[in-house]
mmCIF file of C-alpha atoms and ligand atoms in Angstrom:
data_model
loop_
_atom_site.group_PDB
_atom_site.id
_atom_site.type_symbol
_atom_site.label_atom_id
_atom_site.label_comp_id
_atom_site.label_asym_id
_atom_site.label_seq_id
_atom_site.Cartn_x
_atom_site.Cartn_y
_atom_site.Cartn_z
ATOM 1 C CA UNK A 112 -87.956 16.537 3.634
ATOM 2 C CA UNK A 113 -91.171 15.248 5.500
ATOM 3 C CA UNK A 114 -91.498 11.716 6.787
ATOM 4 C CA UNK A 115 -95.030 10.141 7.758
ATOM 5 C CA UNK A 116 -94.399 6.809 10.457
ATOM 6 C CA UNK A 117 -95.692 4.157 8.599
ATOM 7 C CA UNK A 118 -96.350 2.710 11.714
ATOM 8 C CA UNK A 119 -95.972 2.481 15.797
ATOM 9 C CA UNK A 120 -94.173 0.400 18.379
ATOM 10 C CA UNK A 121 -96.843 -1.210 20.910
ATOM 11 C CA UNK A 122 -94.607 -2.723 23.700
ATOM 12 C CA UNK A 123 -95.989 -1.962 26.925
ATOM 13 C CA UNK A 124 -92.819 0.663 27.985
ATOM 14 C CA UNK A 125 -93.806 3.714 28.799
ATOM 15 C CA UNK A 126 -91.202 5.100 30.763
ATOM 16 C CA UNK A 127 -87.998 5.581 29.059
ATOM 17 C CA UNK A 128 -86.104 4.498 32.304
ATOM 18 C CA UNK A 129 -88.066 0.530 31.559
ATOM 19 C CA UNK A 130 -86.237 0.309 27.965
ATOM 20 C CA UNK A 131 -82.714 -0.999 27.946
ATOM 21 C CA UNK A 132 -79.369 0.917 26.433
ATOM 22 C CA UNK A 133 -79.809 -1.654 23.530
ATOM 23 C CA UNK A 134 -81.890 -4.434 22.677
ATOM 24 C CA UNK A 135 -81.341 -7.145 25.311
ATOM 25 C CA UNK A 136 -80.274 -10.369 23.425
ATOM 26 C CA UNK A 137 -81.052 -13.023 26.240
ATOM 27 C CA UNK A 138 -84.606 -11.727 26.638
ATOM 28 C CA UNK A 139 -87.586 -13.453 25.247
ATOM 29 C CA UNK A 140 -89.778 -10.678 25.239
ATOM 30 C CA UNK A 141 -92.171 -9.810 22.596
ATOM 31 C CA UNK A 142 -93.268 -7.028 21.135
ATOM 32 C CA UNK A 143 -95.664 -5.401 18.292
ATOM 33 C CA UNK A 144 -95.245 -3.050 15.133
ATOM 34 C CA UNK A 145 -98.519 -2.140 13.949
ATOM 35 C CA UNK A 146 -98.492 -0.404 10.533
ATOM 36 C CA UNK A 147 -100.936 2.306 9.462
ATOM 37 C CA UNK A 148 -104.008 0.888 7.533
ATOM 38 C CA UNK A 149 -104.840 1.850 4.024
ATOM 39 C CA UNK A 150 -101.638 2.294 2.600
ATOM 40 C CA UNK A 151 -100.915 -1.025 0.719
ATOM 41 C CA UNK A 152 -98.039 -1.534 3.880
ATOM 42 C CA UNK A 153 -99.915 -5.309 3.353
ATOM 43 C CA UNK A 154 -98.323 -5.216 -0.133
ATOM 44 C CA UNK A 155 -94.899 -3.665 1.408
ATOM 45 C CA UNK A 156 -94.842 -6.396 3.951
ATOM 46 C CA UNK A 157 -95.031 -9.428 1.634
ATOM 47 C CA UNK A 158 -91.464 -11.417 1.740
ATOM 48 C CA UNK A 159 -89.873 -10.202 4.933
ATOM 49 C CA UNK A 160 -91.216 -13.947 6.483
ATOM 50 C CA UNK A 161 -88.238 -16.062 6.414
ATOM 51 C CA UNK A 162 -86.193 -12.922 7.236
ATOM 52 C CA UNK A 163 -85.008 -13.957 10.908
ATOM 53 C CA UNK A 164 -84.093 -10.244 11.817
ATOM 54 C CA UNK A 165 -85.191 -6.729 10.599
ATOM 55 C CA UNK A 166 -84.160 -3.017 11.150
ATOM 56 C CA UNK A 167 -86.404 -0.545 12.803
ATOM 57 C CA UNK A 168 -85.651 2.844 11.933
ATOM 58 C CA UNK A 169 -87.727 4.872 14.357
ATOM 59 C CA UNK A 170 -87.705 8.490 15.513
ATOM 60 C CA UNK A 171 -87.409 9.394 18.916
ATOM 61 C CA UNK A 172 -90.098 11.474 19.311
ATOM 62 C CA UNK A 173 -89.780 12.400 22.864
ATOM 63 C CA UNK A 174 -86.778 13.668 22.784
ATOM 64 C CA UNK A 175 -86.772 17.879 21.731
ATOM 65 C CA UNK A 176 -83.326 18.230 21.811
ATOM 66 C CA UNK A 177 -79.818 17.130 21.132
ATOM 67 C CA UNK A 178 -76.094 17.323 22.383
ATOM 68 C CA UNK A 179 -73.039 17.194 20.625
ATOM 69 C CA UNK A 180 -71.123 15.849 22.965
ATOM 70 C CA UNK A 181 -73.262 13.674 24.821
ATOM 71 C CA UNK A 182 -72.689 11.627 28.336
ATOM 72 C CA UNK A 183 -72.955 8.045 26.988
ATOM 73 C CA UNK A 184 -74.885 5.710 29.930
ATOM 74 C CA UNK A 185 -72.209 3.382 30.108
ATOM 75 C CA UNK A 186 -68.421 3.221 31.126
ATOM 76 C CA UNK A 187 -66.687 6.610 33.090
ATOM 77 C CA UNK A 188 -68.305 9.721 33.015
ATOM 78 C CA UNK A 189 -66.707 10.987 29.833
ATOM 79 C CA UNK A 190 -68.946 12.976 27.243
ATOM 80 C CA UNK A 191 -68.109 11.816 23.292
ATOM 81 C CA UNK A 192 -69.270 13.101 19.799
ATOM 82 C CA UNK A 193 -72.791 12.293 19.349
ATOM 83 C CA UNK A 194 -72.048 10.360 16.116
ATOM 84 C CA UNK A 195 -69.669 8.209 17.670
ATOM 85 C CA UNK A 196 -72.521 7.113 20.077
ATOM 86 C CA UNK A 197 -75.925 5.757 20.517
ATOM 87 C CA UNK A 198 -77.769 8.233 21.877
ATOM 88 C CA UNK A 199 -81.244 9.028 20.898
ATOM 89 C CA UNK A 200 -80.489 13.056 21.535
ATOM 90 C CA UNK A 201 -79.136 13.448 17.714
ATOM 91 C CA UNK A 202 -79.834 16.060 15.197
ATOM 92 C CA UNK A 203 -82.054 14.170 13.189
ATOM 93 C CA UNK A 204 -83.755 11.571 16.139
ATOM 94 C CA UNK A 205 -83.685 8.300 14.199
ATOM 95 C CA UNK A 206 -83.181 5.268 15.727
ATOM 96 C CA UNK A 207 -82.022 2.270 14.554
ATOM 97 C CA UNK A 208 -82.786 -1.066 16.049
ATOM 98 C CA UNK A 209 -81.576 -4.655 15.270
ATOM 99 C CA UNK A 210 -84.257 -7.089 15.851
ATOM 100 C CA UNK A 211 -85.709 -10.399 15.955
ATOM 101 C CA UNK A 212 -88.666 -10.727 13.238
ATOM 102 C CA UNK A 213 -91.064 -13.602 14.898
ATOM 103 C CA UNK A 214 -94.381 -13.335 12.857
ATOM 104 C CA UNK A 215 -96.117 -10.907 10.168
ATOM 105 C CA UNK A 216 -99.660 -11.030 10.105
ATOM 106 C CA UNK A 217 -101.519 -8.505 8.486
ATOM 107 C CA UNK A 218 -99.993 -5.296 9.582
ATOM 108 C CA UNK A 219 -98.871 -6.343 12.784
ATOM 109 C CA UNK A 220 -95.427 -7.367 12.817
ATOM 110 C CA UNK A 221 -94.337 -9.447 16.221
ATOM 111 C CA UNK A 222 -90.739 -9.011 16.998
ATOM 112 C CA UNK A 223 -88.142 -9.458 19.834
ATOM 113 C CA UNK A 224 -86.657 -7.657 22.630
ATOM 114 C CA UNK A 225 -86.888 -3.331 21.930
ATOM 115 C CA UNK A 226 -84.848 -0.119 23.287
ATOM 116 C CA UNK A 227 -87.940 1.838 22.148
ATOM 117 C CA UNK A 228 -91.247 2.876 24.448
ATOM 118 C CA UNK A 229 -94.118 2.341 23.423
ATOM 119 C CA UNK A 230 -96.043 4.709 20.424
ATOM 120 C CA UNK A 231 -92.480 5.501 19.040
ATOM 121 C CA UNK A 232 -92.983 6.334 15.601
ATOM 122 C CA UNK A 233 -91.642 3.706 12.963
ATOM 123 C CA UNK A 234 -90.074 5.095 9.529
ATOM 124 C CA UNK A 235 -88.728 2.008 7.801
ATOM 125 C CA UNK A 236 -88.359 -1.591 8.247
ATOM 126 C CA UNK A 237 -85.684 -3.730 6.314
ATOM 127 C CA UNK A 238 -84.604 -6.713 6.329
ATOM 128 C CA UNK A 239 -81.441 -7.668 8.416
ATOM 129 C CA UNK A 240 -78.775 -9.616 5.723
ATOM 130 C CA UNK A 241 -76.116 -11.037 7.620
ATOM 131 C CA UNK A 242 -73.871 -10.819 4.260
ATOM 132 C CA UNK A 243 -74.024 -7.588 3.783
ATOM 133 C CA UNK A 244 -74.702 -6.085 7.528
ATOM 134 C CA UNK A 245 -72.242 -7.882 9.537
ATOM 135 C CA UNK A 246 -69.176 -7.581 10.328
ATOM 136 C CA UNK A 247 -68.129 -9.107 13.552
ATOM 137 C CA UNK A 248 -64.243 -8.029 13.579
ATOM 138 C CA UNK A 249 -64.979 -4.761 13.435
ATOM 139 C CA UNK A 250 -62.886 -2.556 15.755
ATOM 140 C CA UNK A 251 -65.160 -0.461 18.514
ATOM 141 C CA UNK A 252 -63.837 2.281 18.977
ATOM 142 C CA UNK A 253 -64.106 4.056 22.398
ATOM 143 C CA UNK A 254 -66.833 1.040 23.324
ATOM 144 C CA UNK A 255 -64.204 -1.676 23.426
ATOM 145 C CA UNK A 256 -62.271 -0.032 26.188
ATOM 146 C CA UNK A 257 -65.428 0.392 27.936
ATOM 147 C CA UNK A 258 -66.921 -3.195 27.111
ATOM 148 C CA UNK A 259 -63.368 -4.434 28.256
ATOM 149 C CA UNK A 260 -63.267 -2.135 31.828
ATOM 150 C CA UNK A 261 -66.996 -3.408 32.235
ATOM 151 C CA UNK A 262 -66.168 -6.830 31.467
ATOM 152 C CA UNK A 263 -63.139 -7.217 34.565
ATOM 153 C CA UNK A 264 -64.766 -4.678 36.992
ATOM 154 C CA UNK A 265 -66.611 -5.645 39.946
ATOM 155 C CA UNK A 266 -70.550 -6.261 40.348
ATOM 156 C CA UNK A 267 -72.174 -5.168 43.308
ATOM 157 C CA UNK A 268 -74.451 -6.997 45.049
ATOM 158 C CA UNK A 269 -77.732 -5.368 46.270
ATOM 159 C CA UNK A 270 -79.505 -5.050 49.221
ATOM 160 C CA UNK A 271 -82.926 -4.243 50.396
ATOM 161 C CA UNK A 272 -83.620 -2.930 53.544
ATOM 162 C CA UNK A 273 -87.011 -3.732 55.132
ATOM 163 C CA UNK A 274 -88.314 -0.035 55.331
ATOM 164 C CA UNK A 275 -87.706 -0.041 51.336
ATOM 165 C CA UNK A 276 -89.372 -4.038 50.888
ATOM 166 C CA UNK A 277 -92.388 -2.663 52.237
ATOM 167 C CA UNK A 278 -92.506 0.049 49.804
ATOM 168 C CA UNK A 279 -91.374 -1.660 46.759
ATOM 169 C CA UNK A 280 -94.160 -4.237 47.592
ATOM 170 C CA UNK A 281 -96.556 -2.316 48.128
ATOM 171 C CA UNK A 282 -96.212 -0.698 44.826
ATOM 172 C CA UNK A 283 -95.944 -3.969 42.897
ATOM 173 C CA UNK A 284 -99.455 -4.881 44.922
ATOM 174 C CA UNK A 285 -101.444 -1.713 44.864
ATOM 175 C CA UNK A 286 -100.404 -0.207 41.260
ATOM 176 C CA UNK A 287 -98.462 -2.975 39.450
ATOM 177 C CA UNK A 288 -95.827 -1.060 39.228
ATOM 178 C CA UNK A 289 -91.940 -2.521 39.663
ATOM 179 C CA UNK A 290 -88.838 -0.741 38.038
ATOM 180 C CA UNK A 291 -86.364 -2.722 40.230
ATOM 181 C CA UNK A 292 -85.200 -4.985 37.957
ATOM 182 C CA UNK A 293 -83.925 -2.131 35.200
ATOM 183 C CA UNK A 294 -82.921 -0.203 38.498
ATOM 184 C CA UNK A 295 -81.014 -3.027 39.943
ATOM 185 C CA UNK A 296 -79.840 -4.255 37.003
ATOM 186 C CA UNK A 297 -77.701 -0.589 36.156
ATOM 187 C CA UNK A 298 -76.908 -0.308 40.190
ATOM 188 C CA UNK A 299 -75.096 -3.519 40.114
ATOM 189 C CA UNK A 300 -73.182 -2.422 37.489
ATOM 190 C CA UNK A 301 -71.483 1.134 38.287
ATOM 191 C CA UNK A 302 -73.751 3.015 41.130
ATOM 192 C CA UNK A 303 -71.169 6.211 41.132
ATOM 193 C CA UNK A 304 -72.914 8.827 40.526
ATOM 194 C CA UNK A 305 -73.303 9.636 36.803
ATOM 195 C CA UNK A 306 -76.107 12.093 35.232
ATOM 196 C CA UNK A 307 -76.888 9.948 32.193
ATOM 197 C CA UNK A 308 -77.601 7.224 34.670
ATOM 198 C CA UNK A 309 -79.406 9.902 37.031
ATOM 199 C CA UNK A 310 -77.495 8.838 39.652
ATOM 200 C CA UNK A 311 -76.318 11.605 42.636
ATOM 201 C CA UNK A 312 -74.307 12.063 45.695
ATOM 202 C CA UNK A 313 -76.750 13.448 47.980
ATOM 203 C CA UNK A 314 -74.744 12.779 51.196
ATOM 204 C CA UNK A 315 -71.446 11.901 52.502
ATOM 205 C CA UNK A 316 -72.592 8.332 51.914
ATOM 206 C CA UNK A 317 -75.721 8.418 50.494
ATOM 207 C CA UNK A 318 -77.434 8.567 46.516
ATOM 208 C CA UNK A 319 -80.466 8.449 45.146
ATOM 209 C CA UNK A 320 -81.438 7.379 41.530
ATOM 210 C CA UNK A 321 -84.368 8.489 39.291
ATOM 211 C CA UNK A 322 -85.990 5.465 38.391
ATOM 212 C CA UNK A 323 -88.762 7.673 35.830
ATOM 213 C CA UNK A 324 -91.181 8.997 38.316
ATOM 214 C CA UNK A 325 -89.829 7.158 41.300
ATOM 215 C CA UNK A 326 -86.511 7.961 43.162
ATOM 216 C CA UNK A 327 -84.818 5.241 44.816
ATOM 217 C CA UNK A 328 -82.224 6.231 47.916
ATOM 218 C CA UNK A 329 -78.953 4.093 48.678
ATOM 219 C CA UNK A 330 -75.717 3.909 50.394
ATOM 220 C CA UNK A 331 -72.813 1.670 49.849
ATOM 221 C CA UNK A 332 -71.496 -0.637 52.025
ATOM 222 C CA UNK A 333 -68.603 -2.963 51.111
ATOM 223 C CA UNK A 334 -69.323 -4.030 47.643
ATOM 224 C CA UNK A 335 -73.097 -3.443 48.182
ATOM 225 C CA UNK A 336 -75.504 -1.455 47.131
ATOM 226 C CA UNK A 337 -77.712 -0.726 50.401
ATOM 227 C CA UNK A 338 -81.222 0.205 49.045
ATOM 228 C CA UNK A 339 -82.727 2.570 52.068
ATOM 229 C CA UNK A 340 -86.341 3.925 50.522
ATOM 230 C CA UNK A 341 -88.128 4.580 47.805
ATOM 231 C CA UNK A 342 -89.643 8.183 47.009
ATOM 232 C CA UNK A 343 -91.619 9.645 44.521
ATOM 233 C CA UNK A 344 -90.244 11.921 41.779
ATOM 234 C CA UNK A 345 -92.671 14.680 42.100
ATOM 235 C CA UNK A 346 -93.604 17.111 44.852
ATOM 236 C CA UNK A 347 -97.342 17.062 45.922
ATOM 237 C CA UNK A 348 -98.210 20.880 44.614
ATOM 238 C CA UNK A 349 -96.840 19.694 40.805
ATOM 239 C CA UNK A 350 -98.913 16.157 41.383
ATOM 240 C CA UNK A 351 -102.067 18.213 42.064
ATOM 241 C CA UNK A 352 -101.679 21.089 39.380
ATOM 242 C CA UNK A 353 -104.033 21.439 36.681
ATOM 243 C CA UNK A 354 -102.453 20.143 33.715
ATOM 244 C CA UNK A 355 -100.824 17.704 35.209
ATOM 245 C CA UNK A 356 -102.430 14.687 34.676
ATOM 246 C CA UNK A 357 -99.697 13.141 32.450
ATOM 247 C CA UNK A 358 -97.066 12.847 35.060
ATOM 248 C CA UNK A 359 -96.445 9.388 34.555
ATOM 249 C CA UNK A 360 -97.847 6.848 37.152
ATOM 250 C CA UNK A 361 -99.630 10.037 39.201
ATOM 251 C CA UNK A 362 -102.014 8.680 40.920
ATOM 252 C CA UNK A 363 -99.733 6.461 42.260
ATOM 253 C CA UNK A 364 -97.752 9.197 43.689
ATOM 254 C CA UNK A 365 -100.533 10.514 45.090
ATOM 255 C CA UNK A 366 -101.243 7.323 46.764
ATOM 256 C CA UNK A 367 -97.839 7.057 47.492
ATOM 257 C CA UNK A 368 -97.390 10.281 48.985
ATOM 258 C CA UNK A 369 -100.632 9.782 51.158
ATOM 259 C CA UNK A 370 -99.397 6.314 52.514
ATOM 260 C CA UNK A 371 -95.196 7.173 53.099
ATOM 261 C CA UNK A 372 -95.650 10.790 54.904
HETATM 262 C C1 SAM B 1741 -79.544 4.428 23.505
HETATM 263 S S1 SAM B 1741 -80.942 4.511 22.424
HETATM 264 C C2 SAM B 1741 -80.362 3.341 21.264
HETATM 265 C C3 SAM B 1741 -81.384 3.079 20.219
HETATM 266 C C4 SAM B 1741 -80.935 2.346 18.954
HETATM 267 N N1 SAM B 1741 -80.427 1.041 19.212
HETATM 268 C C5 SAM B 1741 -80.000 3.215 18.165
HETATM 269 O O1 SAM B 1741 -78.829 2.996 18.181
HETATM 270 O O2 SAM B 1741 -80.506 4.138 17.544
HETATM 271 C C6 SAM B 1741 -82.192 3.644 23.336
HETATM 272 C C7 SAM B 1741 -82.775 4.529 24.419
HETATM 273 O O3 SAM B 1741 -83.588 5.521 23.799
HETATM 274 C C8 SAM B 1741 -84.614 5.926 24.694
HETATM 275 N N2 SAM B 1741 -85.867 5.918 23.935
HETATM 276 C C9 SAM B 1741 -86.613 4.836 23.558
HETATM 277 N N3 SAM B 1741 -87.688 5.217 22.861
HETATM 278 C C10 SAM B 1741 -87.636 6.584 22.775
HETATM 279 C C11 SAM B 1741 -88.469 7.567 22.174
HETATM 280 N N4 SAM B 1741 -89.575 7.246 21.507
HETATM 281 N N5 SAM B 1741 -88.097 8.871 22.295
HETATM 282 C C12 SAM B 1741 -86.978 9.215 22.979
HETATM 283 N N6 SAM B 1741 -86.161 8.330 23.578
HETATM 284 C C13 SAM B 1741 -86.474 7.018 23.481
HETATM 285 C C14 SAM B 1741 -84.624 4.941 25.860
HETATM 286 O O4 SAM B 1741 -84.070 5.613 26.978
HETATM 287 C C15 SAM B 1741 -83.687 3.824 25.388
HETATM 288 O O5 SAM B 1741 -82.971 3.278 26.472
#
């Protein structure tokens, strides 16, 4: 079997930490499939207007490896059989995503909220039928349990301290960069420590949280998150090593590390 992508996600996302679990349904984010020219796709594409949703099937090409017993994101710590989860580590790396189909021009399709980064490889697209695809009642399995512990726990609130303000700013000003809204956004949720999440216990009280190339230290107070400092992910020897360049966001580490000694 070989498969060509007969196309590419362009979102924006490059860091896998910036993408969501799942599609986020209350977002009104936009995003872009462009298809590969010169393969009568035009042709393919004709009739999917008036479709309101379409699936993506995708392959998550920067993933090398799989689990079969992964440690879904969400819920306790508690590792289940791949194929009774979402994860993109899977045998065969195909994704599948649910989403809303805004416009079709040419071979760019423009379509709602994502779980993918951008350049991910796109295999298929078909149309979403709500007769045939949905089926609300459905039982969930080991999700329900979760959905329903998630749904009566607690939320913590979050914190910033000033020392950590300054930081986060200055990021946001200098490089454009902000993952505290996907960082927040898990903390308040569950911050125990958790790998999936890339959350540890780095002190009696204290945790830290890869955010993609950033780390982000906290300690809990009450039902608080207490956000202390933000770090970078990678050590200045492995930000200055030939070869290197790709580290995501790396010269603003190197800024970083230059300005926070
Ligand atoms: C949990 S998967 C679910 C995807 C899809 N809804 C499904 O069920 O197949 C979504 C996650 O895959 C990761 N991801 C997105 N694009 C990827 C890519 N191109 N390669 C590897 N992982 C990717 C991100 O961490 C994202 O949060």
């Amino acid at each position: 079997m070989q498969f060509e992508p007969i196309g590419y996600v362009r979102c924006g996302k490059q860091l896998k930490f910036e993408t969501p679990h799942q599609p986020k349904l209350d977002s009104n984010e936009t995003n872009r499939i462009i298809l590969e020219p010169d393969r009568q796709f035009d042709l393919a594409l004709q009739d999917l207007n008036g479709f309101e949703r379409i699936w993506v099937l995708s392959w998550f090409n920067r993933n090398q490896s799989w689990r079969p017993r992964p440690l879904p994101p969400r819920g306790p710590a508690k590792r289940r059989g791949v194929f009774a989860t979402r994860s993109p580590h899977r045998p065969n790396p195909i994704g599948l995503t649910c989403v809303p189909l805004l416009d079709v021009d040419g071979l760019v399709l423009t379509v709602g909220p994502l779980d993918l980064v951008d350049g991910t490889p796109v295999l298929d697209i078909k149309p979403y039928i709500r007769t045939i695809d949905a089926f609300p009642d459905s039982k969930l399995g080991w999700i329900g349990e979760v959905e329903e512990t998630l749904l009566n726990s607690r939320r913590f609130g979050i914190e910033v301290s000033a020392f950590a303000r300054r930081q986060l700013d200055w990021l946001q000003n200098q490089w454009g960069i902000d993952f505290t809204g996907r960082a927040f956004e898990l903390l308040s949720l569950d911050p125990t420590p958790h790998r999936t999440r890339r959350i540890l216990q780095m002190g009696p009280n204290e945790f830290r949280m890869a955010c993609g190339p950033w780390r982000l230290f906290f300690h809990l107070q009450d039902e608080c998150v207490i956000v202390d400092r933000i770090d970078k992910g990678y050590s200045d020897e492995s930000l200055m090593a030939e070869g290197n360049e790709r580290i995501p966001d790396r010269d603003a580490q190197v800024a970083f590390g230059a300005t926070y000694r």
